[in-house]
Amino acid sequence: MLTILAAGSVFFPGLFLLSKQCLKSIPALRWSEGDAVIVSARLVSSVQAVMASSAGYMIASSCDDIIEDQHWLTSTYILFAVPYFVYDIYAMFMCYWYKLRVKGHEEASAAPQHMASALTSYLRREFLMVLHHVVMVTICFPISVFVRQGKGDYFQGIMFMAELSTPSVCLGKILIQGRPATLHGLLPLPETAPRRGRRRSGGAPAGQRLQSALRRARLGHPLRGVRGGAAGVPGGEANVPMSRGLGWGWGGVEQVATQRRLKSYR
């Protein structure tokens, strides 16, 4: 029992430190301390989830009697995984500590300056998750190993398989974090197209539509789509070529149509 506990106590923190050091030292990456800590914590959580779900599948698939059948991997993996929950409390705090110091983070202005205040803020924000880990170590672990007396290994395996979604959750958190430095070297990110001018409902940018209208006016094409009611013409549209000028007799309508059209593109 103590050997398995010691193995878990070395494996999970060791994997965290190893992955963090690799992310910081590999020439192609050279990540900062904060980015390396956050991604390493997600990596360890994903590895633990894959191991737990694999063990759960082997346990559940080998039990014909869901109450009496036993599998050696049940108690073994419970002992191995208990140190993970203790380590994960520390890892979550380190992620929280570095997130507060990310430039542009929503809580960066209110980031605690001392470790004690940061720890208090972390416990207040992540209270339910910390409570879950403490309950797993202090209550669920003794019940699973000592109280149940080897019964119900099938249900224990089903509970292990609930960890199957954790890798996707961890990846989602990294993507939501959305910093290019965090994802550089792991995932190809699409380039963001440059923003253009504000578009109207017609689909073309406002500046382009305005230039098109002025070009049509210089060529003498009529300005369509402007009601003539405002200029004294009941109904219909003012389709007056600008090349004829004011002397044609419809100069007032022509000016109103042009002004209305230009205003519509502002």
Coordinates of C-alpha atoms in Angstrom, one line a residue, residues 25-238:
S25 CA 13.8 24.8 -22.4
I26 CA 12.9 23.4 -25.8
P27 CA 14.3 25.9 -28.3
A28 CA 11.2 25.8 -30.5
L29 CA 8.9 26.8 -27.6
R30 CA 10.7 28.8 -24.9
W31 CA 7.5 29.5 -23.1
S32 CA 7.3 31.7 -20.0
E33 CA 6.9 30.3 -16.5
G34 CA 3.2 31.1 -16.3
D35 CA 2.3 29.5 -19.7
A36 CA 4.4 26.4 -18.9
V37 CA 2.7 26.0 -15.5
I38 CA -0.8 26.3 -16.9
V39 CA -0.3 23.9 -19.8
S40 CA 1.7 21.4 -17.7
A41 CA -1.1 21.3 -15.1
R42 CA -3.6 20.6 -17.9
L43 CA -1.4 17.9 -19.3
V44 CA -1.1 16.0 -16.0
S45 CA -4.9 16.2 -15.5
S46 CA -5.4 14.7 -19.0
V47 CA -2.9 11.9 -18.3
Q48 CA -4.6 11.1 -15.0
A49 CA -8.0 11.1 -16.8
V50 CA -6.8 8.7 -19.5
M51 CA -5.3 6.4 -16.9
A52 CA -8.4 6.4 -14.8
S53 CA -10.9 5.9 -17.7
S54 CA -8.7 3.0 -19.0
A55 CA -8.6 1.4 -15.6
G56 CA -12.3 1.9 -15.2
Y57 CA -13.1 0.2 -18.5
M58 CA -10.9 -2.8 -17.7
I59 CA -12.6 -3.1 -14.3
A60 CA -16.2 -2.7 -15.5
S61 CA -15.7 -5.0 -18.5
S62 CA -14.3 -7.8 -16.4
C63 CA -17.1 -7.9 -13.8
D64 CA -19.9 -10.3 -14.5
D65 CA -21.5 -9.9 -11.1
I66 CA -21.7 -6.2 -10.4
I67 CA -21.7 -6.7 -6.7
E68 CA -19.4 -9.6 -5.8
D69 CA -16.8 -9.6 -8.6
Q70 CA -13.5 -8.0 -7.8
H71 CA -10.6 -6.7 -9.8
W72 CA -7.1 -6.1 -8.5
L73 CA -6.8 -2.8 -10.3
T74 CA -9.6 -1.2 -8.3
S75 CA -7.9 -0.7 -5.0
T76 CA -4.5 -0.4 -6.7
Y77 CA -5.5 2.6 -8.8
I78 CA -7.3 4.2 -5.9
L79 CA -4.1 4.2 -3.9
F80 CA -2.1 5.4 -6.9
A81 CA -4.5 8.3 -7.7
V82 CA -5.0 9.7 -4.2
P83 CA -1.8 11.7 -4.3
Y84 CA -3.0 13.3 -7.5
F85 CA -5.8 15.1 -5.7
V86 CA -3.3 16.6 -3.2
Y87 CA -1.0 17.6 -6.0
D88 CA -3.9 19.1 -8.0
I89 CA -4.8 21.6 -5.2
Y90 CA -1.3 23.0 -5.5
A91 CA -1.3 22.9 -9.3
M92 CA -4.6 24.8 -9.5
F93 CA -3.3 27.4 -7.1
M94 CA -0.2 27.9 -9.3
C95 CA -2.4 28.3 -12.4
Y96 CA -4.5 30.9 -10.5
W97 CA -1.4 32.7 -9.3
Y98 CA 0.0 33.1 -12.8
K99 CA -3.4 33.9 -14.4
L100 CA -3.7 37.0 -12.2
R101 CA -0.4 38.3 -13.6
V102 CA -1.3 37.9 -17.2
K103 CA -1.3 41.3 -19.0
G104 CA -4.8 42.1 -20.0
H105 CA -6.5 39.5 -17.8
E106 CA -9.9 40.6 -16.5
E107 CA -8.6 40.4 -12.9
A108 CA -5.1 41.7 -13.4
S109 CA -5.8 45.1 -11.8
A110 CA -7.1 43.4 -8.7
A111 CA -4.3 40.8 -8.5
P112 CA -3.1 40.1 -5.0
Q113 CA 0.6 41.2 -4.5
H114 CA 1.4 38.6 -1.8
M115 CA 1.1 34.9 -1.7
A116 CA -1.1 34.9 1.4
S117 CA -3.7 37.2 -0.1
A118 CA -3.5 35.2 -3.3
L119 CA -4.1 32.0 -1.4
T120 CA -7.1 33.5 0.3
S121 CA -8.5 34.7 -3.0
Y122 CA -7.9 31.3 -4.6
L123 CA -9.7 29.4 -1.8
R124 CA -12.6 31.8 -2.0
R125 CA -13.0 31.5 -5.8
E126 CA -12.2 27.7 -6.1
F127 CA -13.9 26.7 -2.9
L128 CA -16.0 23.9 -4.4
M129 CA -13.2 22.4 -6.4
V130 CA -10.9 22.4 -3.4
L131 CA -13.7 20.9 -1.2
H132 CA -14.2 18.2 -3.8
H133 CA -10.5 17.2 -3.7
V134 CA -10.4 17.2 0.1
V135 CA -13.5 15.0 0.3
M136 CA -12.0 12.6 -2.2
V137 CA -8.9 12.2 0.0
T138 CA -10.5 12.2 3.4
I139 CA -13.8 10.4 2.8
C140 CA -14.0 8.6 -0.5
F141 CA -10.5 7.1 -0.3
P142 CA -11.1 5.3 3.1
I143 CA -14.6 4.2 2.1
S144 CA -13.4 2.8 -1.2
V145 CA -10.4 0.9 0.2
F146 CA -11.4 -0.1 3.7
V147 CA -15.2 0.1 4.2
R148 CA -16.7 -1.5 1.1
Q149 CA -14.7 -4.7 1.6
G150 CA -14.1 -5.4 -2.0
K151 CA -17.7 -5.2 -3.1
G152 CA -19.0 -3.1 -6.0
D153 CA -15.8 -3.0 -8.1
Y154 CA -18.0 -2.6 -11.2
F155 CA -19.5 0.6 -9.9
Q156 CA -16.0 1.9 -9.0
G157 CA -14.9 1.2 -12.6
I158 CA -17.9 3.2 -13.9
M159 CA -16.9 6.1 -11.7
F160 CA -13.4 6.0 -13.1
M161 CA -14.7 6.2 -16.6
A162 CA -16.4 9.5 -15.8
E163 CA -12.9 11.1 -16.2
L164 CA -13.0 10.4 -19.9
S165 CA -14.2 14.0 -20.6
T166 CA -11.4 15.7 -18.7
P167 CA -8.9 15.9 -21.7
S168 CA -11.4 17.8 -23.7
V169 CA -12.2 20.1 -20.8
C170 CA -8.5 20.8 -20.4
L171 CA -8.0 21.5 -24.1
G172 CA -11.1 23.8 -24.0
K173 CA -9.6 25.8 -21.1
I174 CA -6.4 26.3 -23.0
L175 CA -8.2 27.5 -26.1
I176 CA -10.5 29.8 -24.1
Q177 CA -7.4 31.3 -22.5
G178 CA -6.6 32.3 -26.1
R179 CA -3.1 33.5 -25.8
P180 CA -0.9 32.8 -28.9
A181 CA 2.1 32.3 -26.7
T182 CA 0.4 29.4 -24.9
L183 CA -0.6 27.6 -28.1
H184 CA 2.5 28.4 -30.2
G185 CA 4.2 25.2 -31.3
L186 CA 1.2 23.0 -30.4
L187 CA -1.8 24.1 -32.5
P188 CA -1.9 25.9 -35.8
L189 CA -4.0 29.0 -35.3
P190 CA -5.9 30.7 -38.2
E191 CA -4.8 34.2 -39.1
T192 CA -7.2 36.9 -38.3
A193 CA -8.5 38.8 -41.3
P194 CA -8.0 42.6 -41.1
R195 CA -11.1 44.5 -40.2
R196 CA -12.6 46.7 -43.0
G197 CA -15.0 49.5 -43.0
R198 CA -18.5 49.2 -41.5
R199 CA -20.8 47.3 -43.9
R200 CA -24.4 48.2 -44.6
S201 CA -27.1 45.7 -45.2
G202 CA -26.2 45.6 -48.9
G203 CA -22.9 43.9 -48.1
A204 CA -20.4 46.5 -49.7
P205 CA -18.4 48.8 -47.4
A206 CA -19.9 52.3 -46.9
G207 CA -16.9 54.0 -48.5
Q208 CA -17.1 51.8 -51.6
R209 CA -20.8 52.5 -52.1
L210 CA -20.2 56.2 -51.8
Q211 CA -17.5 56.2 -54.4
S212 CA -19.7 54.2 -56.7
A213 CA -22.5 56.7 -56.4
L214 CA -20.3 59.6 -57.1
R215 CA -18.8 57.8 -60.2
R216 CA -22.3 57.2 -61.5
A217 CA -23.2 60.8 -61.0
R218 CA -20.1 62.0 -62.9
L219 CA -21.0 59.8 -65.8
G220 CA -24.5 61.2 -66.0
H221 CA -26.4 58.1 -64.8
P222 CA -29.6 58.7 -62.9
L223 CA -29.7 58.3 -59.1
R224 CA -32.2 55.6 -58.5
G225 CA -34.0 54.7 -55.3
V226 CA -34.7 58.3 -53.9
R227 CA -38.3 59.2 -53.5
G228 CA -39.3 62.5 -55.1
G229 CA -42.0 63.3 -52.6
A230 CA -39.7 65.6 -50.6
A231 CA -39.1 67.8 -53.7
G232 CA -42.7 68.2 -54.6
V233 CA -42.9 65.2 -56.9
P234 CA -45.7 62.9 -55.7
G235 CA -44.5 59.2 -55.6
G236 CA -42.2 57.7 -58.1
E237 CA -38.4 58.1 -58.1
A238 CA -36.1 61.0 -59.0

